[in-house]
Short mmCIF file of C-alpha atoms and ligand atoms in Angstrom, two decimals:
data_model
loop_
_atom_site.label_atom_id
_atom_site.label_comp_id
_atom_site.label_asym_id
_atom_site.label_seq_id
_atom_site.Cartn_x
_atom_site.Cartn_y
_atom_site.Cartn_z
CA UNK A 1 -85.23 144.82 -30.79
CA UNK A 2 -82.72 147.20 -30.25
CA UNK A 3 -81.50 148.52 -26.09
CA UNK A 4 -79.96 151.55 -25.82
CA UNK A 5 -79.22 153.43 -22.15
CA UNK A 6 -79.58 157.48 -22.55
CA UNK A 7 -77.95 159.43 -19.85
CA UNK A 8 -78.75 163.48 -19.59
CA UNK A 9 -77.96 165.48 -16.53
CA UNK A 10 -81.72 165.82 -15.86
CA UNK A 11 -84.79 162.80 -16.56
CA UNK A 12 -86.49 165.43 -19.40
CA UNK A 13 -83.10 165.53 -21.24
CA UNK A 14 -82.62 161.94 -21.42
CA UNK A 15 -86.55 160.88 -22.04
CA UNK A 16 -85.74 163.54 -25.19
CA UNK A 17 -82.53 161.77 -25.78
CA UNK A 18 -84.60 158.50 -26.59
CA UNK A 19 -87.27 160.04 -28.52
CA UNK A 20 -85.08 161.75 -30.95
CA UNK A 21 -83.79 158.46 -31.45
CA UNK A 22 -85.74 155.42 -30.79
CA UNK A 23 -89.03 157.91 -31.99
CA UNK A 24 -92.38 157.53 -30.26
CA UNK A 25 -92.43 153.71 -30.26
CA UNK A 26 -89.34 153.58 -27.64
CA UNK A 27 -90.61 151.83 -24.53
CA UNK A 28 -88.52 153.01 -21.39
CA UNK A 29 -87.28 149.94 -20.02
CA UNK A 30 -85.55 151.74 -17.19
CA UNK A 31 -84.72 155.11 -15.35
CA UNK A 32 -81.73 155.49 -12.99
CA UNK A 33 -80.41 158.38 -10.90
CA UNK A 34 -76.58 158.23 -10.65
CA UNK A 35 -75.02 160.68 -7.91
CA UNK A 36 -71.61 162.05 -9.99
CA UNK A 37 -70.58 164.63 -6.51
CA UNK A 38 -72.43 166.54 -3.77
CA UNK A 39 -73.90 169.21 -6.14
CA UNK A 40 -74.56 167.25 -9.74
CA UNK A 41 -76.87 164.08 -10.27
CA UNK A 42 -76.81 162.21 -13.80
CA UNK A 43 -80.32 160.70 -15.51
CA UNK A 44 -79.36 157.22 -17.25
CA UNK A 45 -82.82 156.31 -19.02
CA UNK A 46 -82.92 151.98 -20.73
CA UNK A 47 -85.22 152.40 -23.59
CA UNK A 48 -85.45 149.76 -26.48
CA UNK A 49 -87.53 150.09 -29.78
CA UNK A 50 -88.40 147.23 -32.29
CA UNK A 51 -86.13 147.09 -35.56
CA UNK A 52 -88.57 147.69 -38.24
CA UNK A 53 -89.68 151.07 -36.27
CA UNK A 54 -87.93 153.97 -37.47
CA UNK A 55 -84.60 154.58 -36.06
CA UNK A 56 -84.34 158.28 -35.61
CA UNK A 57 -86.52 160.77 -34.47
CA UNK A 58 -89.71 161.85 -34.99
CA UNK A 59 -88.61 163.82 -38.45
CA UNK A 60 -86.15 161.34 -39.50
CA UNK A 61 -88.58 158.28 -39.01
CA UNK A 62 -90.82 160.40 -41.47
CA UNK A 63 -87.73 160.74 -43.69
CA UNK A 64 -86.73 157.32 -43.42
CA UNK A 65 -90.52 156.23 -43.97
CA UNK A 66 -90.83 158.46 -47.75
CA UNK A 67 -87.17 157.57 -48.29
CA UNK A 68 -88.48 153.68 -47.69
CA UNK A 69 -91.73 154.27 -50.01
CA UNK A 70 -89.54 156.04 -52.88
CA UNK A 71 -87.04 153.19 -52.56
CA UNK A 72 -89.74 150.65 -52.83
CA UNK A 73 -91.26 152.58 -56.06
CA UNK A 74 -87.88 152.80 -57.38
CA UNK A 75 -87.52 149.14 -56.99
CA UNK A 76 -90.98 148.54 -58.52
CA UNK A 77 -89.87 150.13 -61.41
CA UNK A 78 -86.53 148.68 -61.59
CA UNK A 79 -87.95 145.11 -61.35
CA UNK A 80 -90.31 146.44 -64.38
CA UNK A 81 -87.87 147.39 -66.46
CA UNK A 82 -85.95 144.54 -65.40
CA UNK A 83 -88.26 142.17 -66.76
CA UNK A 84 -89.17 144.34 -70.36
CA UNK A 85 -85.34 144.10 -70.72
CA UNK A 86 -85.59 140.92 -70.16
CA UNK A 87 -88.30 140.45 -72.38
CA UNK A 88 -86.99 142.40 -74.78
CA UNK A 89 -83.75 139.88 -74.61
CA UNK A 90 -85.56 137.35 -75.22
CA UNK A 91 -86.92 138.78 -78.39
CA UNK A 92 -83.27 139.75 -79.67
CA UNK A 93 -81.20 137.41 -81.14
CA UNK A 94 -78.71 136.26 -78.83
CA UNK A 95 -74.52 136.72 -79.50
CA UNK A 96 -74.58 133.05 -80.04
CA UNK A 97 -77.27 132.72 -82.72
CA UNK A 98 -75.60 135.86 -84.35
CA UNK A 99 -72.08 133.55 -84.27
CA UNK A 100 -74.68 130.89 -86.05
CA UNK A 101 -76.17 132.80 -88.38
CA UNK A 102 -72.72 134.42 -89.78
CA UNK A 103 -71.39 131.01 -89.57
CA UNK A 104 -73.98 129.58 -91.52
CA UNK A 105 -73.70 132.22 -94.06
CA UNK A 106 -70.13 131.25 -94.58
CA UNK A 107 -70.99 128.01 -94.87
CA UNK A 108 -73.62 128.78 -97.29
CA UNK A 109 -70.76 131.04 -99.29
CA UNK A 110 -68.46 127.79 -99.32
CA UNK A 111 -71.01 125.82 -100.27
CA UNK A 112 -71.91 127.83 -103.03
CA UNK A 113 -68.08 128.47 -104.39
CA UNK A 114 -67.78 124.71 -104.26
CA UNK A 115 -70.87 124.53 -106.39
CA UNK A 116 -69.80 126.33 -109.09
CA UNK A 117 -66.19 124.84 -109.10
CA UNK A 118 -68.04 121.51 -109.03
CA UNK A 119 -70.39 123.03 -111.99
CA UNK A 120 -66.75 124.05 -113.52
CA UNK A 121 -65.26 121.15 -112.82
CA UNK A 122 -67.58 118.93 -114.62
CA UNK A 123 -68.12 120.79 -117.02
CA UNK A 124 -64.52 120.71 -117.89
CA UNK A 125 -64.30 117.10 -116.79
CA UNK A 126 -67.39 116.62 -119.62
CA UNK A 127 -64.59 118.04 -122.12
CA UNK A 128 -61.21 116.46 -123.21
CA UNK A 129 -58.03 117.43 -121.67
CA UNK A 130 -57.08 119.14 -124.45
CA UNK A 131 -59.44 121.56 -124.56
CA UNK A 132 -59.61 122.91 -121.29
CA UNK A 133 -56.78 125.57 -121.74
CA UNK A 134 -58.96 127.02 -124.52
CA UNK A 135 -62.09 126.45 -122.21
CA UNK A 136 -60.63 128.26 -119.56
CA UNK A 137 -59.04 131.07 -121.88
CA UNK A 138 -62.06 132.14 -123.20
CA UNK A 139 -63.96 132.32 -119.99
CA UNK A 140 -61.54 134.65 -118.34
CA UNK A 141 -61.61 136.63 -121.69
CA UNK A 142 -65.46 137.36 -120.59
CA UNK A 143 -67.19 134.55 -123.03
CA UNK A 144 -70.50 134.05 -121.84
CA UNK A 145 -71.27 129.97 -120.41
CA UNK A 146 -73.59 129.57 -122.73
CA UNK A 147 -71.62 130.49 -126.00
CA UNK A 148 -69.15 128.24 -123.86
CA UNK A 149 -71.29 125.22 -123.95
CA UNK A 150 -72.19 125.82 -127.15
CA UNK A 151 -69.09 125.81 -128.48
CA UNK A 152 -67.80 122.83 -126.42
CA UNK A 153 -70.60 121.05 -127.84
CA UNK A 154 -69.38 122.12 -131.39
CA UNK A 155 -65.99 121.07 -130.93
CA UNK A 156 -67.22 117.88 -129.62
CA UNK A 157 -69.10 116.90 -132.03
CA UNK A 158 -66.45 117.65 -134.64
CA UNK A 159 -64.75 114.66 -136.71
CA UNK A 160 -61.59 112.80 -134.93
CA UNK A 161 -58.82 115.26 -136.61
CA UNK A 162 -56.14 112.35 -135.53
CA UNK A 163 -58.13 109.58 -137.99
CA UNK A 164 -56.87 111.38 -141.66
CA UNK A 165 -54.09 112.63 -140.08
CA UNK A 166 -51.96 109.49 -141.80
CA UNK A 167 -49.89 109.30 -139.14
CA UNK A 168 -48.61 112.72 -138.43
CA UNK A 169 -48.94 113.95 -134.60
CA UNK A 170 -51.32 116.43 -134.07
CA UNK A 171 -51.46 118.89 -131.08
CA UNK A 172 -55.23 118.78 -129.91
CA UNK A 173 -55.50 121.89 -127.74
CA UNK A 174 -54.18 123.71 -131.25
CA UNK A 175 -56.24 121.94 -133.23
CA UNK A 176 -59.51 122.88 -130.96
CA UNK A 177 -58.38 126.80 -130.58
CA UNK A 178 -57.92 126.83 -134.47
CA UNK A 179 -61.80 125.50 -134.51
CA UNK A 180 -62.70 127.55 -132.13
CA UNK A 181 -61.38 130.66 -133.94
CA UNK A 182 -63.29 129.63 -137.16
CA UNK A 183 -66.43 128.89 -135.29
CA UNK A 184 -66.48 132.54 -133.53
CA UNK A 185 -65.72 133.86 -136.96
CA UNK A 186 -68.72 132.67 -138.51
CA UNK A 187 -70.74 134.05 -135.57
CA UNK A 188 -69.49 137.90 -135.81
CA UNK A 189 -71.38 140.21 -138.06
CA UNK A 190 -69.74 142.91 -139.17
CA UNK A 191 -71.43 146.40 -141.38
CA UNK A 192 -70.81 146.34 -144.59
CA UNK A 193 -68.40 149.55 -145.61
CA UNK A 194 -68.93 152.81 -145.37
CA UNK A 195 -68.39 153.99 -148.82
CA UNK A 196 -69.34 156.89 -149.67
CA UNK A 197 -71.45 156.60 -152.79
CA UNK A 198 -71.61 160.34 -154.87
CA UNK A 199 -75.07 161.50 -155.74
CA UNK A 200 -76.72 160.29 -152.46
CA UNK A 201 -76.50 161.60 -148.91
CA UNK A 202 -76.09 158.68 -145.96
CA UNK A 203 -76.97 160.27 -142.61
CA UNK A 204 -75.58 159.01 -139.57
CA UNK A 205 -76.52 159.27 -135.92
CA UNK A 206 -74.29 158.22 -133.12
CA UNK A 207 -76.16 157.39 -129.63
CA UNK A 208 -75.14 156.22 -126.66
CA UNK A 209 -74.26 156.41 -123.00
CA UNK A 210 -72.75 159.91 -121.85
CA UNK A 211 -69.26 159.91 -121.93
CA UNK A 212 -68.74 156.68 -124.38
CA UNK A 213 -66.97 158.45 -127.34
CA UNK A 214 -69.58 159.52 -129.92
CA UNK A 215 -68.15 162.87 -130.02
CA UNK A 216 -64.78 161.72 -130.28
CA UNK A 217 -65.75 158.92 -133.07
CA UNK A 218 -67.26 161.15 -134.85
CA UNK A 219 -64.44 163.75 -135.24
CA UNK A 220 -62.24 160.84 -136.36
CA UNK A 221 -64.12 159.36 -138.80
CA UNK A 222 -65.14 162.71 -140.52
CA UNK A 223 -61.39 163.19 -141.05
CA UNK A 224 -60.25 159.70 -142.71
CA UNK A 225 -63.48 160.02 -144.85
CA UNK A 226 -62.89 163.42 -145.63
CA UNK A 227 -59.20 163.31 -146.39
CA UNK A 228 -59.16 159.68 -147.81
CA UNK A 229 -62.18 159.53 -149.84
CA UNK A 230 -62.53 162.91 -150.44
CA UNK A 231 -66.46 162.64 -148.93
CA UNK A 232 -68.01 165.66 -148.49
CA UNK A 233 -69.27 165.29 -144.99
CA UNK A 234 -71.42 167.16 -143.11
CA UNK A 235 -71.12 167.28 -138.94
CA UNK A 236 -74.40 167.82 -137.18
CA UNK A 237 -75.01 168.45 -133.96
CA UNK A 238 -78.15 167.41 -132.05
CA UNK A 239 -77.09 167.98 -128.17
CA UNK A 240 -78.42 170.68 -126.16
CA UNK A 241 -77.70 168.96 -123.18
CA UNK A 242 -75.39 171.59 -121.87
CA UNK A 243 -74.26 175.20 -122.42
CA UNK A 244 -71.50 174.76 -124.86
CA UNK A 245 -72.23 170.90 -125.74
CA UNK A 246 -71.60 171.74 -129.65
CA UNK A 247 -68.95 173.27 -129.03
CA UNK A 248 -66.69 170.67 -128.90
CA UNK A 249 -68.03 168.94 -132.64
CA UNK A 250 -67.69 172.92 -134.46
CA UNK A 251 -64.20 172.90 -133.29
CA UNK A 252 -63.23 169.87 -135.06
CA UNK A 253 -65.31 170.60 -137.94
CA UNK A 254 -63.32 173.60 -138.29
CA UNK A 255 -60.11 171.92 -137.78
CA UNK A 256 -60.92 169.70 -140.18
CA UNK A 257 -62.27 171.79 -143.14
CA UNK A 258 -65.68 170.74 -142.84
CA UNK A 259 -69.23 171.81 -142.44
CA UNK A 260 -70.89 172.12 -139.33
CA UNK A 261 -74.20 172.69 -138.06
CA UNK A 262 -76.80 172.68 -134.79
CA UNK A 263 -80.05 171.50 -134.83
CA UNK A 264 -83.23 171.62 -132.77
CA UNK A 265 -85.75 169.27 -135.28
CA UNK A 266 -85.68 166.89 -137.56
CA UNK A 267 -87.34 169.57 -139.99
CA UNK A 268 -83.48 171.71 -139.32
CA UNK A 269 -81.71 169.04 -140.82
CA UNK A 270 -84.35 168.59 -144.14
CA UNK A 271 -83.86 172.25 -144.36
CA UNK A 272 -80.12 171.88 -144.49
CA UNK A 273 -79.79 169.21 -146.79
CA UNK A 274 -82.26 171.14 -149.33
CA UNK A 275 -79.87 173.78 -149.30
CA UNK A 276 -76.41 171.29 -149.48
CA UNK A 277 -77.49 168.58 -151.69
CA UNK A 278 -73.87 167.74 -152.90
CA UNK A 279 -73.44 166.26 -149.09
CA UNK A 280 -71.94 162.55 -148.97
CA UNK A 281 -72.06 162.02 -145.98
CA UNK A 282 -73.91 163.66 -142.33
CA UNK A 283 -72.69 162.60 -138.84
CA UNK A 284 -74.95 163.41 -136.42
CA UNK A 285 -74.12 163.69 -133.03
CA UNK A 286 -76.00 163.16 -129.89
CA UNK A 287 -75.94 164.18 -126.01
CA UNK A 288 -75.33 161.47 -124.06
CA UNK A 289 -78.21 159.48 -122.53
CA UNK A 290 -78.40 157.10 -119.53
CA UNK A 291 -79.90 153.55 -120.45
CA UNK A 292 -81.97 154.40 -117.46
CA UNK A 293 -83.94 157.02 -118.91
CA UNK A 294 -85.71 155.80 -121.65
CA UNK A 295 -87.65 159.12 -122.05
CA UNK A 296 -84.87 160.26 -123.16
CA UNK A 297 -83.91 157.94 -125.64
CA UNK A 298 -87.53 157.74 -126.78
CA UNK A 299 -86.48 161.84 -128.04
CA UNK A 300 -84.75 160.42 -130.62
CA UNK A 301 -87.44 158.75 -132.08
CA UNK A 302 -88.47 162.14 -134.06
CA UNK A 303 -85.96 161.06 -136.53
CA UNK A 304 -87.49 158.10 -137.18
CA UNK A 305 -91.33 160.14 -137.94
CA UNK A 306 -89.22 162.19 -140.46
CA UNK A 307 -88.73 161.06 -144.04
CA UNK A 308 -84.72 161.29 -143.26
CA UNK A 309 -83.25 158.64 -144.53
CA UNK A 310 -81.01 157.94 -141.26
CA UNK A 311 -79.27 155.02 -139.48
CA UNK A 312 -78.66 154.56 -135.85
CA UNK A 313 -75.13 153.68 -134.62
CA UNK A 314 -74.45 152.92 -130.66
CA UNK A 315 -71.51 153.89 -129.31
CA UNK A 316 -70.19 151.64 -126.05
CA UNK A 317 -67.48 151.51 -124.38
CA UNK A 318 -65.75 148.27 -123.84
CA UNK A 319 -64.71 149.26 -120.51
CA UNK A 320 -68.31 149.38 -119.21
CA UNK A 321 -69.74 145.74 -117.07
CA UNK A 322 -71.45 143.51 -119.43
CA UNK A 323 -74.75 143.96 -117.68
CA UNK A 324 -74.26 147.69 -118.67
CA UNK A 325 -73.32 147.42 -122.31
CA UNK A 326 -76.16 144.52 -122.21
CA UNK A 327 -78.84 147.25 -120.46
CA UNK A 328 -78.01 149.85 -122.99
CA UNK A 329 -78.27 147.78 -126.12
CA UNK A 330 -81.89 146.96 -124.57
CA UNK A 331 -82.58 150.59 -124.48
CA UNK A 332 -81.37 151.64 -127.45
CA UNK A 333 -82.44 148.88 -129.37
CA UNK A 334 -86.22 150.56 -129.43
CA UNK A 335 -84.94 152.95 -132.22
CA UNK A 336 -83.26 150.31 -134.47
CA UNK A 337 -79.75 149.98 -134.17
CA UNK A 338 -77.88 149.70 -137.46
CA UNK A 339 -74.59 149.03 -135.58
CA UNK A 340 -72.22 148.70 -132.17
CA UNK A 341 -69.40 150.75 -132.29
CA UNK A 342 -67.01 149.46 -129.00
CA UNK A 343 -64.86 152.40 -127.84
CA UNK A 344 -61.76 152.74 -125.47
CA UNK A 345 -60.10 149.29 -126.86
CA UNK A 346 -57.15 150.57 -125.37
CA UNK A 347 -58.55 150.57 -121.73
CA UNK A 348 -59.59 146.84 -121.56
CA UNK A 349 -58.23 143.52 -121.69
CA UNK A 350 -61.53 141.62 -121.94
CA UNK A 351 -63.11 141.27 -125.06
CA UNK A 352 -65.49 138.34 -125.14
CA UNK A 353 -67.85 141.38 -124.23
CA UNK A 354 -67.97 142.06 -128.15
CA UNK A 355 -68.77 138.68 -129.34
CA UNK A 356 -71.15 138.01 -126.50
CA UNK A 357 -73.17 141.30 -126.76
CA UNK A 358 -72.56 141.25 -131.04
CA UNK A 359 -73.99 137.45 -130.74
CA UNK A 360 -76.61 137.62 -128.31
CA UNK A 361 -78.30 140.68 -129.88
CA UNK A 362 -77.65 139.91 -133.44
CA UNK A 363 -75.75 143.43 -134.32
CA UNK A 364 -73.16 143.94 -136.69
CA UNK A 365 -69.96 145.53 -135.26
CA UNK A 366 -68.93 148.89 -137.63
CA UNK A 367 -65.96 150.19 -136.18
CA UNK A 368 -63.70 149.99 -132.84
CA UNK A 369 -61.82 153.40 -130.71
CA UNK A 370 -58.79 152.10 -130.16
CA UNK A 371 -57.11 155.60 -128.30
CA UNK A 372 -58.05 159.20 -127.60
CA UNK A 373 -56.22 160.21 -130.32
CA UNK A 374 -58.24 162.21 -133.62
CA UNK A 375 -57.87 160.81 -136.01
CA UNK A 376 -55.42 158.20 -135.53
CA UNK A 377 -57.42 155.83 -133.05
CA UNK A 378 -59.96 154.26 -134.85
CA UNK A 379 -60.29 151.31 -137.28
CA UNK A 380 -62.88 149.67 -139.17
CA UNK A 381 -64.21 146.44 -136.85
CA UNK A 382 -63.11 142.95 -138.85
CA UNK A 383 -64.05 139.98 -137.48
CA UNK A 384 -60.38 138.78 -137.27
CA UNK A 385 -59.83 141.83 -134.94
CA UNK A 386 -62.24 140.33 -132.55
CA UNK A 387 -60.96 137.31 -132.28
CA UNK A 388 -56.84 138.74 -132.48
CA UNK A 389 -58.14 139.97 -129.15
CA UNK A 390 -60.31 137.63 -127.63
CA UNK A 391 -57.43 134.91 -127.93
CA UNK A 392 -54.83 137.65 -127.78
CA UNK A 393 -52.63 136.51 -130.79
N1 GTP B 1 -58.66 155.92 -124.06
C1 GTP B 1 -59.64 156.26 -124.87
N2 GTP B 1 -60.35 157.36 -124.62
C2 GTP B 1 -61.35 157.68 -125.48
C3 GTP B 1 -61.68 156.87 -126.58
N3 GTP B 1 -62.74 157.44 -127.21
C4 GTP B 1 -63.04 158.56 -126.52
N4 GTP B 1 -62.21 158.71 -125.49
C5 GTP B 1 -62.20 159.74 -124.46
O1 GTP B 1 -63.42 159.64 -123.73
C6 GTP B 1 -63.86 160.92 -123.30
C7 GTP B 1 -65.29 161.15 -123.77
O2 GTP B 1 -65.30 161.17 -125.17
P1 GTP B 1 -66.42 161.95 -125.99
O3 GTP B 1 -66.16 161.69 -127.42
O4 GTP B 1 -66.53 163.35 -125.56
O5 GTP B 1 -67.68 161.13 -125.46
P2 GTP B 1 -69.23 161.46 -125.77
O6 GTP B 1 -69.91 160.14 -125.88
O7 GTP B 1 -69.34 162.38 -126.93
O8 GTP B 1 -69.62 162.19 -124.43
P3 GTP B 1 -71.01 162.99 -124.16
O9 GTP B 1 -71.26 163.83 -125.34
O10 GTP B 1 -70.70 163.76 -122.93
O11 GTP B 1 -72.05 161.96 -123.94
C8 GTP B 1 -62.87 161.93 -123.91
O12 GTP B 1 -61.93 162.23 -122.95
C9 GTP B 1 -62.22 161.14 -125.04
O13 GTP B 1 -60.90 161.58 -125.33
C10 GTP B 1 -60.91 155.69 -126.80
O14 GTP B 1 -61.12 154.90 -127.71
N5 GTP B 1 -59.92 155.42 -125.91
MG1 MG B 2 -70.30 164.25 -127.08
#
């Protein structure tokens, strides 16, 4: 309860006085009349009011009464959202199980890298000392595991070199690379030569990813067979891919000395070679087309329903992933590829890419772009080139 003394200078005043604040619960406890002089009397009125009744007047209590309702919906809906947050907490992962997920992931990572050392690791500790330098070599060089085991196995099971060696001390890690070369030597395939032969035409089409070299390739090898066999050769172009695609191909023809043409059809290039029958040797070129679109690829296939008697050559470049080169051979491979020509030589330093991709898909290598230079940077593929590279002799 709360006692509070009013004083006015006449009763009404001070009974006001309380009523404006106490409200109309105030109970008068007491009323005094207090003489100030001979003219003026003061009204001192005791009133007291419980403490849960409103406090002010009549309009305030009614304030204070709404303000006390909104501040008890407000709550409600605090405490609501209070609980859906914690709810909702509840349902999110915490900081801490966060911290022990990403710390399990890392251990997962470790785990995982200490796996395939292990795998490493016993594999090489499956092998002899001395042939883990040329185990290791060759896997940084991009040879797949599997040509790896192979090979290991190979080696293995090869005769004891030290037995007829009457004495004389052989180094084993040469002795294995020296295998090792012959082995991957009889696993490369390589075309037979391009020679032109007089009296019949060989037509050539180059396919391939955009941007791999066939143009380029082309140009070059139209000059060395032009200028060092004297071929007559014939550049076709089969790329309306862009405004101005052939362009490119009829300037080096003309640079060259040599014929040039665009076609639409299959039935274009019959037409031509009725009317040029003295023609060695045809090029054709071909826009560029992603391994992703095999529509596009499946174009090409026209050639195949004419009675042209033509060859398929991919163009890759070296510098592409594996998984690239691998995913284009796959596409390409549905027209019959005669041959894998590896461009930009000059821009890698792994090569086990060649013998992997040559191996695995059984293709013969033709010829390898060793620069951007026409017609300097090419040179017919040889087996011994591979592996010059691979072990980097
Ligand atoms: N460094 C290097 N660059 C090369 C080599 N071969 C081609 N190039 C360059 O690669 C780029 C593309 O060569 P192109 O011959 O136009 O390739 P393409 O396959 O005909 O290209 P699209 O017709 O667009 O599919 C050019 O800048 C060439 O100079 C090579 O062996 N080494
Ligand atoms: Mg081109």
């Amino acid at each position: 309860m709360q006692v509070k003394t009013f004083e006015a200078l006449t009763m009404n005043d001070a009974i006001k006085s309380v009523k404006n604040e106490f409200g109309n619960d105030a109970i008068i406890l007491n009323t005094k009349e207090k003489t100030i002089d001979k003219k003026n009397k003061m009204y001192e009125v005791t009133a007291a009011v419980p403490e849960t009744t409103p406090s002010a007047g009549a309009s305030a209590g009614i304030a204070a009464f709404k303000a006390s309702n909104q501040s008890s919906e407000i709550s409600e809906q605090l405490s609501s959202l209070d609980q859906r947050i914690s709810n909702l907490t509840d349902i999110l992962p915490r900081k801490s199980s966060i911290n022990n997920l990403e710390g399990g992931i890392e251990e997962l990572k470790a785990l995982l890298l200490e796996a395939l050392r292990t795998k490493e690791n016993h594999i090489i500790s499956q092998i002899p000392k001395s042939m883990t330098k040329l185990y290791r070599q060759l896997s940084l060089t991009g040879i797949d595991e599997s040509e790896l085991a192979k090979l290991i196995t190979y080696l293995k099971d090869l005769p004891d070199p030290t037995e007829n060696s009457n004495k004389i001390p052989i180094n084993m890690g040469d002795h294995y690379q020296s295998q090792a070369i012959r082995w991957m030597l009889k696993r490369i395939s390589i075309t037979p030569k391009w020679t032109p032969v007089s009296g019949t035409t060989k037509i050539r089409a180059f396919v391939g990813p955009s941007g791999s070299g066939k143009t380029s390739a082309i140009a070059k090898l139209a000059a060395n067979y032009h200028k060092q066999h004297k071929a007559k050769i014939l550049l076709v172009s089969f790329d309306q891919s862009k405004l101005g695609s052939n362009e490119q191909l009829r300037l080096y023809a003309k640079i060259l000395g040599v014929q040039f043409e665009t076609i639409n059809s299959t039935k274009d290039l019959e037409k031509i070679l009725d009317k040029n029958t003295d023609i060695d040797m045809v090029f054709v070129d071909t826009a560029g087309r992603s391994p992703k679109n095999s529509q596009l690829i499946e174009e090409l296939n026209l050639f195949q329903e004419s009675s042209l008697p033509l060859d398929f050559h991919l163009v890759l470049s070296i510098t592409e992933k594996q998984a690239q080169l691998d995913r284009a051979i796959r596409s390409f491979s549905a027209l019959g590829i005669s041959s894998l020509i590896f461009t930009k030589m000059d821009e890698s330093w792994s090569y086990g890419e060649i013998f992997n991709l040559s191996t695995k898909w059984s293709l013969p290598l033709s010829f390898f772009s060793t620069g951007p230079r026409i017609p300097d940077d090419i040179e017919r593929a040889s087996k011994e080139r591979v592996v010059e590279r691979i072990f980097g002799l």
